[in-house]
Each structure stands twice: as structure tokens, then as C-alpha cells.
């Protein structure tokens, strides 16, 4: 019971430290409106720092302490958590807090995959503390996975870096293969209940497949990858700037075929309508274009300003006379 209280205290203190680290990094890193999968950029920076510095430091500290009390590497891999010295558990406390610090609360616009990942890690940490065997295998497996996650975080933070892109592919593949090998070894530990081994292995395989699939997609080997090209960005900025210019509005060009047809029909109407003054209409055409022509010279025909269909109020006999003449007018 004392060990249980110590573990609860360790998980709680680690979570509090994680939340405090969030506030500290947010105060140091310049605030921006940029959101990466629902989280501010500062959270990703903090995650990379924890994975690069805190996790390796705690793992080495725990290994050195276990070695000092007589553990060999093989014994450390299969030993349960309650056989470890207190320092040997600090890595799991930190791993637990690295997830819970993002879950108080979890941003609403975070992807479902990211939410599931956080919960899987949290549950796995809790089970590792009560499992009768294999605590070292869990620590080693999650550590190599975190190395892959470190390169993933750097890839998100610096998408234009070619070096990080190559390292991300290499380290992610190596970490996934190593973690799956550790999962196979964990299946052979008979002292762990079958349901727990199955759960660990299923989570291990699922996480590795999902991570590797994302890496292959990022490399363009499967699926499609969205690319932010400078040309596309410049075009979007140009549209936005034009929309903000005073006195101008973005408008669609009228379809050329519709304008030619309307012009031909109007020309035919001018020939058929007696008593019309062509000179006046020609002058009006030069001043106001087709819109002025339709209002002054042909009140019975409405030509839409944005393309569309002609709306006419003509009888069948007039329409039969207009169509050949309109075709002739289009050819003029």
C-alpha cells in the first residue's frame, strides 16, 4: 500500500510539474496564432525538449541506480516496477506527465488520433506500474518510440528542413521496428496475465503501424501529401490584397458565348423592329454597352448581367423569326 501511495504521489507531482512547464514555456516562447493539431507551437517545443533531454536523463539515472543495487540488463528488462528503486520509476512518471499536461484540458480541435495516442500512453503507464513483470521492457520500448516522436515533433516544427526530413524517416523506421521486437519479447513473459500481454502487444503494433504509415505518407510513398508551394501562397495573397483594395471588387467574367448570343439577338431585334433609331442606339451602345442598349432600345428583352440565360417576353412567332436573324447577327 505504501508503494501505491508513492506511485500516486509521483504521478501527481509529475503532472503538476508538466502543467507548470506549459505556463513557463508559453511565457518564454513568443505567442503566435499558429496552431499545430490544436496545440500552440510552444507545446511542441516543450515536447521536443522533454524527449531530447528529460527522458534520456531519467533513463540513464534509473539504469545507473539499478546497476548500483545489482541489476543486470536482463534482470532490469523483466523485473516488475515494485522491485525497482524509486529513481527507476521517474521515467514513467515523466512519460505519464508528458501526456496529462496536454489533457487539462485537451484542445477541442485536436485530432482524434492525437487524443487516442495520449490516452493509450496514459493507460499503458498505469498498467506498467502494476504489471508483475516486464517493467524494463516497457521503459525501453517507450523510450525508443519517443525518439521517433522527437523527430516527428521536429518535422512538424521545421517542415522545410531537408536534414530533419531524412532523419525523421530513418529514426522513425528504426524506433518502430525496435518497439515491435520488444512487444514480441513481452509476449513471452508468462507471469504477465494474458489479457495484459495482448493489450500491450495490440497497442504496440497499432501505434507502430500508425506512425510508420504517417512517415511513409510524409515521404510521398503512399497516399497524397499536401504541399505548400510559394506560387500558391503568392496567388492567395494576391487575391486577398485585391479584395482589400478600395473601390474595386472581384467579379466573375461573363461567359463569352452568352455575350455573343445576346449581341446577335439584339442586332437582329434592331433590324426587325420598325421605327427604331439605329444611330441613337449605336451611340448608346458606345456609352453604356449592352446594358444601356437593352434598356433604351429593347425594353422587352432582359439580358442578365452575370451570364445566365436570356429571359424574354416574346411570342412563338416572333421567336421563330428572331432565331435565324440572331444567328446572322452573330456572324456579322
mmCIF file of N, CA, C and O in Angstrom, residues 222-266:
data_model
loop_
_atom_site.group_PDB
_atom_site.id
_atom_site.type_symbol
_atom_site.label_atom_id
_atom_site.label_comp_id
_atom_site.label_asym_id
_atom_site.label_seq_id
_atom_site.Cartn_x
_atom_site.Cartn_y
_atom_site.Cartn_z
ATOM 1 N N UNK A 222 3.157 6.694 -50.074
ATOM 2 C CA UNK A 222 1.776 6.212 -50.115
ATOM 3 C C UNK A 222 0.855 7.411 -49.977
ATOM 4 O O UNK A 222 1.234 8.438 -49.398
ATOM 5 N N UNK A 223 -0.359 7.286 -50.492
ATOM 6 C CA UNK A 223 -1.338 8.355 -50.349
ATOM 7 C C UNK A 223 -0.875 9.620 -51.042
ATOM 8 O O UNK A 223 -0.028 9.624 -51.940
ATOM 9 N N UNK A 224 -1.436 10.723 -50.604
ATOM 10 C CA UNK A 224 -1.098 12.036 -51.156
ATOM 11 C C UNK A 224 -0.662 12.947 -50.039
ATOM 12 O O UNK A 224 -1.169 12.881 -48.928
ATOM 13 N N UNK A 225 0.302 13.801 -50.336
ATOM 14 C CA UNK A 225 0.818 14.735 -49.341
ATOM 15 C C UNK A 225 0.554 16.149 -49.802
ATOM 16 O O UNK A 225 0.878 16.522 -50.931
ATOM 17 N N UNK A 226 -0.042 16.959 -48.938
ATOM 18 C CA UNK A 226 -0.315 18.362 -49.260
ATOM 19 C C UNK A 226 0.980 19.154 -49.190
ATOM 20 O O UNK A 226 1.729 19.058 -48.228
ATOM 21 N N UNK A 227 1.237 19.922 -50.225
ATOM 22 C CA UNK A 227 2.444 20.740 -50.279
ATOM 23 C C UNK A 227 2.072 22.207 -50.356
ATOM 24 O O UNK A 227 1.214 22.595 -51.126
ATOM 25 N N UNK A 228 2.756 23.006 -49.560
ATOM 26 C CA UNK A 228 2.525 24.452 -49.583
ATOM 27 C C UNK A 228 3.552 25.077 -50.513
ATOM 28 O O UNK A 228 4.711 25.261 -50.152
ATOM 29 N N UNK A 229 3.163 25.373 -51.745
ATOM 30 C CA UNK A 229 4.076 25.930 -52.729
ATOM 31 C C UNK A 229 4.078 27.446 -52.641
ATOM 32 O O UNK A 229 3.071 28.068 -52.311
ATOM 33 N N UNK A 230 5.233 28.087 -52.911
ATOM 34 C CA UNK A 230 5.269 29.551 -52.901
ATOM 35 C C UNK A 230 4.304 30.156 -53.897
ATOM 36 O O UNK A 230 3.745 31.217 -53.668
ATOM 37 N N UNK A 231 4.118 29.471 -55.064
ATOM 38 C CA UNK A 231 3.216 30.029 -56.059
ATOM 39 C C UNK A 231 1.796 30.098 -55.520
ATOM 40 O O UNK A 231 1.089 31.080 -55.698
ATOM 41 N N UNK A 232 1.372 29.019 -54.855
ATOM 42 C CA UNK A 232 0.015 29.019 -54.306
ATOM 43 C C UNK A 232 -0.137 30.096 -53.245
ATOM 44 O O UNK A 232 -1.147 30.789 -53.174
ATOM 45 N N UNK A 233 0.900 30.258 -52.398
ATOM 46 C CA UNK A 233 0.814 31.285 -51.365
ATOM 47 C C UNK A 233 0.751 32.675 -51.960
ATOM 48 O O UNK A 233 -0.004 33.533 -51.510
ATOM 49 N N UNK A 234 1.545 32.910 -53.019
ATOM 50 C CA UNK A 234 1.523 34.227 -53.646
ATOM 51 C C UNK A 234 0.185 34.515 -54.295
ATOM 52 O O UNK A 234 -0.318 35.636 -54.238
ATOM 53 N N UNK A 235 -0.410 33.490 -54.905
ATOM 54 C CA UNK A 235 -1.708 33.692 -55.538
ATOM 55 C C UNK A 235 -2.774 34.029 -54.509
ATOM 56 O O UNK A 235 -3.601 34.921 -54.714
ATOM 57 N N UNK A 236 -2.741 33.330 -53.376
ATOM 58 C CA UNK A 236 -3.720 33.611 -52.335
ATOM 59 C C UNK A 236 -3.534 35.014 -51.772
ATOM 60 O O UNK A 236 -4.502 35.721 -51.508
ATOM 61 N N UNK A 237 -2.261 35.418 -51.587
ATOM 62 C CA UNK A 237 -2.026 36.765 -51.082
ATOM 63 C C UNK A 237 -2.494 37.809 -52.081
ATOM 64 O O UNK A 237 -3.019 38.863 -51.712
ATOM 65 N N UNK A 238 -2.295 37.528 -53.383
ATOM 66 C CA UNK A 238 -2.741 38.476 -54.394
ATOM 67 C C UNK A 238 -4.240 38.632 -54.399
ATOM 68 O O UNK A 238 -4.762 39.736 -54.527
ATOM 69 N N UNK A 239 -4.968 37.527 -54.268
ATOM 70 C CA UNK A 239 -6.428 37.600 -54.212
ATOM 71 C C UNK A 239 -6.884 38.373 -52.993
ATOM 72 O O UNK A 239 -7.788 39.208 -53.047
ATOM 73 N N UNK A 240 -6.234 38.095 -51.844
ATOM 74 C CA UNK A 240 -6.625 38.805 -50.626
ATOM 75 C C UNK A 240 -6.351 40.297 -50.743
ATOM 76 O O UNK A 240 -7.153 41.133 -50.324
ATOM 77 N N UNK A 241 -5.187 40.651 -51.331
ATOM 78 C CA UNK A 241 -4.866 42.070 -51.478
ATOM 79 C C UNK A 241 -5.834 42.759 -52.423
ATOM 80 O O UNK A 241 -6.268 43.889 -52.176
ATOM 81 N N UNK A 242 -6.202 42.077 -53.514
ATOM 82 C CA UNK A 242 -7.143 42.685 -54.449
ATOM 83 C C UNK A 242 -8.514 42.865 -53.813
ATOM 84 O O UNK A 242 -9.216 43.831 -54.094
ATOM 85 N N UNK A 243 -8.890 41.927 -52.952
ATOM 86 C CA UNK A 243 -10.187 42.040 -52.291
ATOM 87 C C UNK A 243 -10.226 43.211 -51.323
ATOM 88 O O UNK A 243 -11.277 43.787 -51.057
ATOM 89 N N UNK A 244 -9.038 43.565 -50.769
ATOM 90 C CA UNK A 244 -8.998 44.654 -49.798
ATOM 91 C C UNK A 244 -8.797 46.021 -50.449
ATOM 92 O O UNK A 244 -8.845 47.050 -49.776
ATOM 93 N N UNK A 245 -8.520 46.082 -51.749
ATOM 94 C CA UNK A 245 -8.284 47.370 -52.400
ATOM 95 C C UNK A 245 -9.568 48.183 -52.451
ATOM 96 O O UNK A 245 -10.616 47.666 -52.856
ATOM 97 N N UNK A 246 -9.533 49.440 -52.018
ATOM 98 C CA UNK A 246 -10.748 50.241 -52.021
ATOM 99 C C UNK A 246 -11.200 50.562 -53.433
ATOM 100 O O UNK A 246 -10.392 50.801 -54.324
ATOM 101 N N UNK A 247 -12.498 50.579 -53.634
ATOM 102 C CA UNK A 247 -13.080 50.968 -54.906
ATOM 103 C C UNK A 247 -13.071 49.882 -55.945
ATOM 104 O O UNK A 247 -13.457 50.115 -57.078
ATOM 105 N N UNK A 248 -12.574 48.666 -55.597
ATOM 106 C CA UNK A 248 -12.544 47.578 -56.561
ATOM 107 C C UNK A 248 -13.227 46.363 -55.964
ATOM 108 O O UNK A 248 -13.143 46.118 -54.773
ATOM 109 N N UNK A 249 -13.848 45.591 -56.797
ATOM 110 C CA UNK A 249 -14.496 44.372 -56.371
ATOM 111 C C UNK A 249 -14.106 43.267 -57.327
ATOM 112 O O UNK A 249 -13.997 43.470 -58.529
ATOM 113 N N UNK A 250 -13.891 42.072 -56.756
ATOM 114 C CA UNK A 250 -13.611 40.919 -57.596
ATOM 115 C C UNK A 250 -14.914 40.427 -58.195
ATOM 116 O O UNK A 250 -15.879 40.198 -57.485
ATOM 117 N N UNK A 251 -14.949 40.250 -59.483
ATOM 118 C CA UNK A 251 -16.167 39.794 -60.131
ATOM 119 C C UNK A 251 -15.818 38.790 -61.221
ATOM 120 O O UNK A 251 -14.746 38.802 -61.792
ATOM 121 N N UNK A 252 -16.769 37.936 -61.487
ATOM 122 C CA UNK A 252 -16.580 36.922 -62.495
ATOM 123 C C UNK A 252 -16.805 37.506 -63.885
ATOM 124 O O UNK A 252 -17.670 38.347 -64.087
ATOM 125 N N UNK A 253 -16.004 37.027 -64.827
ATOM 126 C CA UNK A 253 -16.190 37.466 -66.207
ATOM 127 C C UNK A 253 -17.405 36.786 -66.795
ATOM 128 O O UNK A 253 -17.684 35.630 -66.524
ATOM 129 N N UNK A 254 -18.142 37.537 -67.604
ATOM 130 C CA UNK A 254 -19.313 36.949 -68.231
ATOM 131 C C UNK A 254 -18.879 35.919 -69.273
ATOM 132 O O UNK A 254 -17.894 36.119 -69.972
ATOM 133 N N UNK A 255 -19.599 34.825 -69.411
ATOM 134 C CA UNK A 255 -19.261 33.848 -70.447
ATOM 135 C C UNK A 255 -19.298 34.484 -71.827
ATOM 136 O O UNK A 255 -20.246 35.187 -72.195
ATOM 137 N N UNK A 256 -18.259 34.246 -72.634
ATOM 138 C CA UNK A 256 -18.161 34.858 -73.951
ATOM 139 C C UNK A 256 -19.294 34.407 -74.865
ATOM 140 O O UNK A 256 -19.857 35.209 -75.635
ATOM 141 N N UNK A 257 -19.650 33.115 -74.808
ATOM 142 C CA UNK A 257 -20.715 32.626 -75.680
ATOM 143 C C UNK A 257 -22.035 33.328 -75.390
ATOM 144 O O UNK A 257 -22.784 33.707 -76.298
ATOM 145 N N UNK A 258 -22.348 33.538 -74.110
ATOM 146 C CA UNK A 258 -23.588 34.213 -73.745
ATOM 147 C C UNK A 258 -23.615 35.644 -74.229
ATOM 148 O O UNK A 258 -24.642 36.139 -74.724
ATOM 149 N N UNK A 259 -22.453 36.327 -74.149
ATOM 150 C CA UNK A 259 -22.422 37.714 -74.605
ATOM 151 C C UNK A 259 -22.561 37.809 -76.123
ATOM 152 O O UNK A 259 -23.221 38.693 -76.656
ATOM 153 N N UNK A 260 -21.923 36.864 -76.851
ATOM 154 C CA UNK A 260 -22.057 36.888 -78.299
ATOM 155 C C UNK A 260 -23.495 36.605 -78.728
ATOM 156 O O UNK A 260 -24.029 37.232 -79.647
ATOM 157 N N UNK A 261 -24.127 35.641 -78.044
ATOM 158 C CA UNK A 261 -25.508 35.318 -78.402
ATOM 159 C C UNK A 261 -26.431 36.505 -78.130
ATOM 160 O O UNK A 261 -27.300 36.856 -78.933
ATOM 161 N N UNK A 262 -26.235 37.155 -76.963
ATOM 162 C CA UNK A 262 -27.068 38.305 -76.630
ATOM 163 C C UNK A 262 -26.869 39.427 -77.645
ATOM 164 O O UNK A 262 -27.816 40.094 -78.064
ATOM 165 N N UNK A 263 -25.598 39.624 -78.058
ATOM 166 C CA UNK A 263 -25.335 40.672 -79.039
ATOM 167 C C UNK A 263 -26.013 40.378 -80.373
ATOM 168 O O UNK A 263 -26.578 41.252 -81.031
ATOM 169 N N UNK A 264 -25.970 39.083 -80.775
ATOM 170 C CA UNK A 264 -26.605 38.712 -82.029
ATOM 171 C C UNK A 264 -28.103 38.894 -81.991
ATOM 172 O O UNK A 264 -28.723 39.376 -82.958
ATOM 173 N N UNK A 265 -28.737 38.513 -80.863
ATOM 174 C CA UNK A 265 -30.188 38.680 -80.733
ATOM 175 C C UNK A 265 -30.568 40.159 -80.773
ATOM 176 O O UNK A 265 -31.552 40.562 -81.405
ATOM 177 N N UNK A 266 -29.774 40.997 -80.079
ATOM 178 C CA UNK A 266 -30.075 42.431 -80.078
ATOM 179 C C UNK A 266 -29.932 43.010 -81.476
ATOM 180 O O UNK A 266 -30.743 43.818 -81.935
#
